[in-house]
Every structure is written in C-alpha cells, then in structure tokens.
C-alpha cells in the first residue's frame, strides 16, 4: 500500500472540508439552478471519493489489527538546529 494512515486521514479531512463548502453553495438561496445542479454533481463525486478513502483507511486498520501490515516510522534528522553541524565562519 502506498498510502499511510496519516496521509489517508489528511485526505479525508480535505474531502470533508470540500463537501462542507460545496453543501454551503447548494444551500444558498441566490444560486442559479444550473450552478446548484453542478454543485450537486460535484458533491456526489466528492462523497464517493471520501467514502473510498474511508474504506481504504478501514482496510489498512484491519490489516494492522490482524498483523498483516505494520506502519513504518520515518525519522527526521535535521542538521540545521544542531550546533555540531554549524560551519565555522571563514573570516
């Protein structure tokens, strides 16, 4: 699996925000009918995409629970805050 639980959760959150805002457009009383229909069509697509991401997250969690998958931990090594890696000035 190329996705991580964190990246899936991030994508789900973004999808939820998009769904929220497209629903706001649908609920507007001053929106033209053609734009309301376009928004409904987009909402259907966004909802399917969100549901797919949730299903993938659930599958990943189930794989982890049965021991078929283990998350990898990627450590960050930053040198810029470590004084041992600071270059001496050449003055």
XYZ file of C-alpha atoms in Angstrom:
91
model
C 0.000 0.000 0.000
C 1.350 3.350 -0.972
C -0.773 5.305 1.496
C -0.137 5.742 5.182
C -2.824 6.122 7.809
C -1.788 9.744 8.273
C -1.965 10.580 4.578
C -5.379 8.925 4.308
C -6.683 10.850 7.315
C -5.321 14.062 5.799
C -7.091 13.371 2.501
C -10.327 12.511 4.321
C -10.178 15.813 6.222
C -9.640 17.745 2.999
C -12.527 15.895 1.352
C -14.784 16.704 4.316
C -13.908 20.394 4.014
C -14.722 20.359 0.311
C -18.017 18.575 0.992
C -18.900 21.129 3.664
C -18.230 24.068 1.353
C -19.997 22.600 -1.666
C -23.017 21.924 0.568
C -22.913 25.599 1.577
C -23.201 26.502 -2.106
C -26.115 24.108 -2.615
C -27.924 25.646 0.355
C -27.633 29.205 -0.979
C -30.955 30.723 -1.926
C -29.444 33.020 -4.562
C -27.633 30.290 -6.524
C -28.731 29.738 -10.120
C -30.337 26.346 -10.808
C -27.575 25.273 -13.206
C -24.905 26.025 -10.592
C -26.925 24.235 -7.917
C -27.054 21.128 -10.147
C -23.338 21.402 -10.912
C -22.690 21.621 -7.164
C -24.880 18.548 -6.519
C -22.961 16.611 -9.186
C -19.672 17.630 -7.621
C -20.957 16.730 -4.165
C -21.770 13.219 -5.379
C -18.242 12.780 -6.750
C -16.617 14.196 -3.607
C -18.739 11.969 -1.390
C -17.719 8.855 -3.359
C -14.062 9.877 -3.169
C -14.312 10.468 0.582
C -16.044 7.120 1.067
C -13.305 5.377 -0.952
C -10.656 6.948 1.267
C -12.523 5.861 4.403
C -12.788 2.300 3.059
C -9.049 2.290 2.324
C -8.299 3.563 5.840
C -10.558 0.875 7.317
C -8.823 -1.825 5.250
C -5.424 -0.583 6.367
C -6.539 -0.580 10.002
C -7.905 -4.120 9.659
C -4.616 -5.266 8.099
C -2.744 -3.741 11.007
C -5.087 -5.354 13.558
C -4.552 -8.843 12.138
C -0.787 -8.322 11.859
C -0.656 -8.336 8.064
C 0.707 -4.771 7.937
C 2.895 -2.683 10.167
C 3.277 1.075 9.879
C 6.764 2.333 9.154
C 8.183 5.131 11.225
C 10.204 7.626 9.245
C 12.524 9.583 11.466
C 13.563 13.121 10.671
C 17.163 14.120 11.062
C 17.579 17.876 10.958
C 21.069 19.250 10.997
C 20.264 22.954 10.986
C 19.337 23.045 14.691
C 22.343 21.019 15.799
C 25.310 23.278 16.626
C 27.727 20.432 15.886
C 26.908 20.805 12.191
C 27.338 24.579 12.043
C 30.071 25.730 9.702
C 32.785 27.884 11.174
C 32.994 31.321 9.588
C 35.989 31.886 7.297
C 36.763 35.416 8.319
